[in-house]
């Protein structure tokens, strides 16, 4: 099942996508419930899905991020593909490099909820703040069932589904501050979408992940190549932190980010970044300079 949060005539709705027909059928949800986006479905706790209303063309609606304003920070994993761990350690911006290129345990940081934007929304560069903006294509896990002290064996029982995140990063700020939050949480730095898929429709073993900048392929890998797999990430995070329905975990990015090139290929105004994950779809955002 592919579900999207969208707006039409200024009202937020949640709908079921028919990818072949290119339509979306809104769920019959009260307006105030639809405000939380796909979370309104996740939180029904086995009550089943609401009925759907008449489908409409996808081209008639404006997609929003599946969970437009997460209830708390997006959990993120750093350096979680081998080749990327090495390219980042070489870049000089890795304030964690002293511990070795490949981490012994998952590196966890977060992005603030207000950094989330939809597909086709602009990623804004503030040239007064950073001159080294980079892209990171990532699979994001959406938690469906609350849990604490979750074992690796039962971790996937807590997953509701998946979406795509572009973990946009100001490399100069990431390098300057040993905690990465400032460089990762700038306004508009968490494009998410274009929609969410339930876990039964997504194959962690075979899915490919790619990133294109202006049509030029920069990243091309497989989700199965994660250093710390999704059960390990969920188990690690939930030791002492209760994971809740609607929590989002960005799982890390493969090699090919802008700082992996010599000289680095940073994003500039006018660039279009497209992240594709097999079985989900494509998240596409144009970069623009923030008006001063
Ligand atoms: Mg990342």
Coordinates of C-alpha atoms and ligand atoms in Angstrom, one line a residue:
X1 CA 0.0 0.0 0.0
X2 CA 1.3 3.4 -1.0
X3 CA -0.2 6.3 1.0
X4 CA 0.4 10.0 0.7
X5 CA -0.3 13.1 2.6
X6 CA -1.5 15.8 0.2
X7 CA -3.4 19.1 0.1
X8 CA -6.2 20.1 -2.2
X9 CA -8.1 23.4 -2.0
X10 CA -6.0 24.3 1.0
X11 CA -7.0 21.3 3.0
X12 CA -4.7 18.5 4.2
X13 CA -5.8 14.9 3.3
X14 CA -4.4 11.4 3.4
X15 CA -4.9 9.1 0.4
X16 CA -4.3 5.7 -1.1
X17 CA -2.2 5.9 -4.3
X18 CA -2.9 3.8 -7.4
X19 CA 0.5 4.1 -9.1
X20 CA -0.6 2.6 -12.4
X21 CA -3.7 4.8 -12.7
X22 CA -1.8 7.8 -11.3
X23 CA -4.7 8.5 -9.0
X24 CA -5.1 9.1 -5.3
X25 CA -8.2 8.1 -3.3
X26 CA -8.6 10.2 -0.1
X27 CA -9.4 8.2 3.1
X28 CA -12.6 9.3 4.9
X29 CA -10.8 10.8 7.9
X30 CA -12.0 13.8 10.0
X31 CA -10.1 17.0 8.9
X32 CA -8.4 17.3 12.3
X33 CA -7.1 13.7 12.1
X34 CA -5.8 14.2 8.5
X35 CA -3.6 17.1 9.9
X36 CA -1.1 14.6 11.2
X37 CA -0.8 13.0 7.7
X38 CA 0.0 9.3 7.4
X39 CA 0.4 9.2 11.2
X40 CA -3.5 9.2 11.3
X41 CA -3.4 5.7 9.7
X42 CA -0.5 4.4 11.8
X43 CA -2.3 5.3 15.0
X44 CA -5.5 3.4 14.3
X45 CA -4.0 0.5 16.2
X46 CA -5.6 -2.3 14.3
X47 CA -8.9 -0.6 13.8
X48 CA -8.5 -1.2 10.1
X49 CA -8.3 1.4 7.3
X50 CA -11.0 4.0 6.9
X51 CA -13.0 3.7 3.6
X52 CA -11.7 5.6 0.6
X53 CA -13.6 8.3 -1.3
X54 CA -13.6 8.7 -5.1
X55 CA -10.1 8.8 -6.6
X56 CA -8.7 11.9 -8.2
X57 CA -5.7 12.4 -10.6
X58 CA -2.4 12.7 -8.7
X59 CA -1.7 15.7 -10.9
X60 CA -4.5 17.6 -9.3
X61 CA -3.1 17.5 -5.8
X62 CA 0.0 18.9 -4.0
X63 CA 1.9 16.2 -2.2
X64 CA 3.2 16.9 1.3
X65 CA 5.7 15.0 3.3
X66 CA 4.1 11.7 4.5
X67 CA 4.3 13.0 8.1
X68 CA 4.6 16.7 7.5
X69 CA 5.6 17.6 11.1
X70 CA 7.0 14.7 13.0
X71 CA 6.2 14.8 16.7
X72 CA 9.9 14.7 17.6
X73 CA 13.3 14.8 15.9
X74 CA 14.1 12.5 13.0
X75 CA 16.6 9.9 14.2
X76 CA 19.5 9.5 11.7
X77 CA 22.4 7.1 11.3
X78 CA 25.8 8.4 10.2
X79 CA 28.4 6.6 8.1
X80 CA 26.4 3.5 7.5
X81 CA 27.7 2.3 4.1
X82 CA 31.4 1.3 3.9
X83 CA 32.5 3.3 0.8
X84 CA 30.7 6.4 2.1
X85 CA 32.4 6.1 5.6
X86 CA 35.7 6.2 3.8
X87 CA 34.9 9.1 1.5
X88 CA 33.6 11.1 4.4
X89 CA 36.7 10.3 6.6
X90 CA 38.9 11.5 3.7
X91 CA 37.0 14.7 3.2
X92 CA 38.3 16.5 6.3
X93 CA 34.8 17.4 7.5
X94 CA 34.3 14.3 9.7
X95 CA 34.6 15.4 13.3
X96 CA 34.2 11.7 14.3
X97 CA 37.1 10.5 12.1
X98 CA 39.5 10.1 15.0
X99 CA 37.4 7.0 16.0
X100 CA 38.1 5.4 12.6
X101 CA 36.4 5.7 9.2
X102 CA 34.0 2.8 9.9
X103 CA 32.2 3.1 13.2
X104 CA 32.2 0.2 15.7
X105 CA 28.7 1.2 16.8
X106 CA 26.0 3.1 14.9
X107 CA 26.5 6.9 14.9
X108 CA 23.2 8.5 15.8
X109 CA 22.3 12.1 15.4
X110 CA 19.0 13.9 14.7
X111 CA 17.3 16.5 12.5
X112 CA 14.6 18.8 14.0
X113 CA 11.0 18.2 12.8
X114 CA 10.8 21.7 11.3
X115 CA 13.4 20.8 8.7
X116 CA 11.0 18.5 6.9
X117 CA 9.7 19.6 3.5
X118 CA 7.7 17.8 0.7
X119 CA 8.8 16.5 -2.7
X120 CA 9.0 19.4 -5.1
X121 CA 9.5 21.9 -2.3
X122 CA 12.6 24.0 -2.4
X123 CA 15.7 23.3 -0.4
X124 CA 16.9 26.8 0.6
X125 CA 20.6 27.7 0.7
X126 CA 21.5 30.6 3.1
X127 CA 24.8 31.8 1.7
X128 CA 25.4 33.8 4.9
X129 CA 25.5 30.6 6.9
X130 CA 27.0 27.9 4.7
X131 CA 28.9 27.5 1.4
X132 CA 29.1 23.7 1.4
X133 CA 25.6 22.2 1.0
X134 CA 25.5 18.5 0.2
X135 CA 22.9 15.8 -0.6
X136 CA 22.5 12.4 1.0
X137 CA 20.0 9.8 -0.4
X138 CA 18.6 7.7 2.4
X139 CA 15.9 5.1 3.1
X140 CA 13.8 6.2 6.1
X141 CA 12.0 3.7 8.4
X142 CA 8.6 4.7 9.9
X143 CA 7.9 3.1 13.2
X144 CA 4.4 1.7 13.7
X145 CA 4.5 0.0 17.1
X146 CA 5.8 1.4 20.4
X147 CA 8.7 -0.5 22.0
X148 CA 11.6 -0.2 24.4
X149 CA 14.5 -2.7 24.6
X150 CA 13.5 -4.2 21.2
X151 CA 15.5 -7.3 20.1
X152 CA 16.9 -7.5 16.6
X153 CA 14.7 -10.6 16.1
X154 CA 11.5 -8.7 16.7
X155 CA 12.6 -5.3 15.3
X156 CA 10.8 -5.5 12.0
X157 CA 7.5 -6.1 13.9
X158 CA 7.8 -2.5 15.0
X159 CA 8.2 -1.1 11.5
X160 CA 5.1 0.3 9.8
X161 CA 6.7 1.2 6.5
X162 CA 9.3 3.2 4.6
X163 CA 9.8 6.5 2.8
X164 CA 12.7 8.4 1.3
X165 CA 14.7 11.2 2.9
X166 CA 17.4 13.5 1.5
X167 CA 19.6 14.2 4.5
X168 CA 20.7 17.6 3.2
X169 CA 23.8 18.7 5.1
X170 CA 25.9 21.9 5.5
X171 CA 29.3 20.2 5.5
X172 CA 31.2 23.3 6.8
X173 CA 28.9 23.4 9.9
X174 CA 29.0 19.6 10.3
X175 CA 32.8 19.9 10.5
X176 CA 32.9 23.0 12.7
X177 CA 30.7 21.6 15.5
X178 CA 31.4 18.1 16.8
X179 CA 27.7 17.5 17.2
X180 CA 26.1 17.4 13.7
X181 CA 22.7 18.8 14.6
X182 CA 23.3 22.4 13.3
X183 CA 24.7 21.3 10.0
X184 CA 21.9 18.7 9.5
X185 CA 18.8 20.7 10.8
X186 CA 18.9 23.9 8.8
X187 CA 15.4 25.0 7.6
X188 CA 14.3 22.9 4.6
X189 CA 17.1 20.3 5.0
X190 CA 14.9 17.3 5.3
X191 CA 13.0 16.6 2.1
X192 CA 10.8 13.5 2.7
X193 CA 8.5 11.6 0.4
X194 CA 7.1 11.5 -2.1
X195 CA 4.8 9.1 -0.1
X196 CA 5.1 6.2 2.3
X197 CA 4.9 2.4 1.5
X198 CA 3.9 -0.2 4.0
X199 CA 6.6 -2.7 4.9
X200 CA 4.8 -5.6 3.1
X201 CA 5.4 -3.9 -0.2
X202 CA 9.1 -3.2 0.2
X203 CA 12.0 -5.6 -0.3
X204 CA 15.1 -4.7 1.9
X205 CA 17.2 -7.4 0.2
X206 CA 16.8 -6.2 -3.4
X207 CA 16.0 -2.5 -3.3
X208 CA 18.4 -0.1 -5.0
X209 CA 19.0 3.5 -4.0
X210 CA 20.1 6.2 -6.4
X211 CA 20.7 10.0 -6.4
X212 CA 20.9 12.3 -9.4
X213 CA 21.9 15.9 -9.5
X214 CA 20.6 17.6 -12.6
X215 CA 20.2 14.1 -14.1
X216 CA 23.9 13.2 -13.3
X217 CA 23.9 9.9 -11.3
X218 CA 26.0 10.5 -8.1
X219 CA 24.9 7.7 -5.8
X220 CA 24.0 4.1 -6.8
X221 CA 23.8 1.4 -4.2
X222 CA 21.7 -1.2 -2.5
X223 CA 19.8 -1.0 0.8
X224 CA 21.2 -4.5 1.6
X225 CA 24.7 -2.9 1.9
X226 CA 24.0 -1.0 5.1
X227 CA 26.8 -1.6 7.7
X228 CA 24.2 -1.6 10.5
X229 CA 21.0 -3.1 9.2
X230 CA 17.5 -2.0 10.2
X231 CA 17.0 -4.5 13.0
X232 CA 20.4 -3.4 14.5
X233 CA 19.5 0.3 14.3
X234 CA 16.1 -0.2 15.9
X235 CA 17.5 -2.4 18.6
X236 CA 20.3 0.1 19.3
X237 CA 18.0 3.1 19.5
X238 CA 15.4 1.4 21.7
X239 CA 17.8 0.5 24.4
X240 CA 16.6 3.1 26.9
X241 CA 14.6 5.2 24.4
X242 CA 11.0 4.2 23.9
X243 CA 10.3 4.3 20.1
X244 CA 6.8 5.5 19.3
X245 CA 4.5 5.2 16.3
X246 CA 5.4 7.8 13.7
X247 CA 9.1 8.0 14.7
X248 CA 11.3 8.3 11.6
X249 CA 14.8 6.8 11.3
X250 CA 17.0 7.8 8.3
X251 CA 19.3 4.9 7.8
X252 CA 22.4 6.5 6.2
X253 CA 23.7 7.3 2.8
X254 CA 25.9 5.5 0.3
X255 CA 29.0 6.8 -1.4
X256 CA 28.9 9.5 -4.0
X257 CA 28.0 12.6 -1.9
X258 CA 29.4 16.0 -3.1
X259 CA 32.3 15.9 -0.7
X260 CA 33.4 12.5 -2.1
X261 CA 34.6 14.4 -5.3
X262 CA 37.8 16.3 -5.7
X263 CA 37.1 19.1 -5.8
X264 CA 33.8 18.7 -3.9
X265 CA 30.5 19.1 -5.9
X266 CA 28.3 21.2 -3.6
X267 CA 24.8 22.1 -4.4
X268 CA 24.0 25.5 -5.8
X269 CA 20.9 27.4 -6.7
X270 CA 19.0 25.9 -9.6
X271 CA 20.2 22.3 -9.0
X272 CA 17.6 19.6 -8.9
X273 CA 18.3 16.6 -6.6
X274 CA 16.3 13.4 -7.3
X275 CA 16.5 10.4 -4.9
X276 CA 15.0 7.1 -6.1
X277 CA 14.5 4.0 -4.1
X278 CA 13.1 0.9 -5.9
X279 CA 9.6 0.0 -4.6
X280 CA 9.0 3.5 -3.2
X281 CA 9.4 6.2 -5.9
X282 CA 11.3 9.4 -6.4
X283 CA 11.8 12.4 -4.2
X284 CA 12.8 15.5 -6.1
X285 CA 13.7 19.0 -4.9
X286 CA 15.1 22.1 -6.5
X287 CA 17.7 24.1 -4.6
X288 CA 17.2 27.8 -4.3
X289 CA 19.0 30.7 -2.6
X290 CA 17.1 32.0 0.4
X291 CA 16.0 35.6 -0.1
X292 CA 18.2 37.8 2.3
Ligands
LIG1 MG1 22.9 11.1 6.4

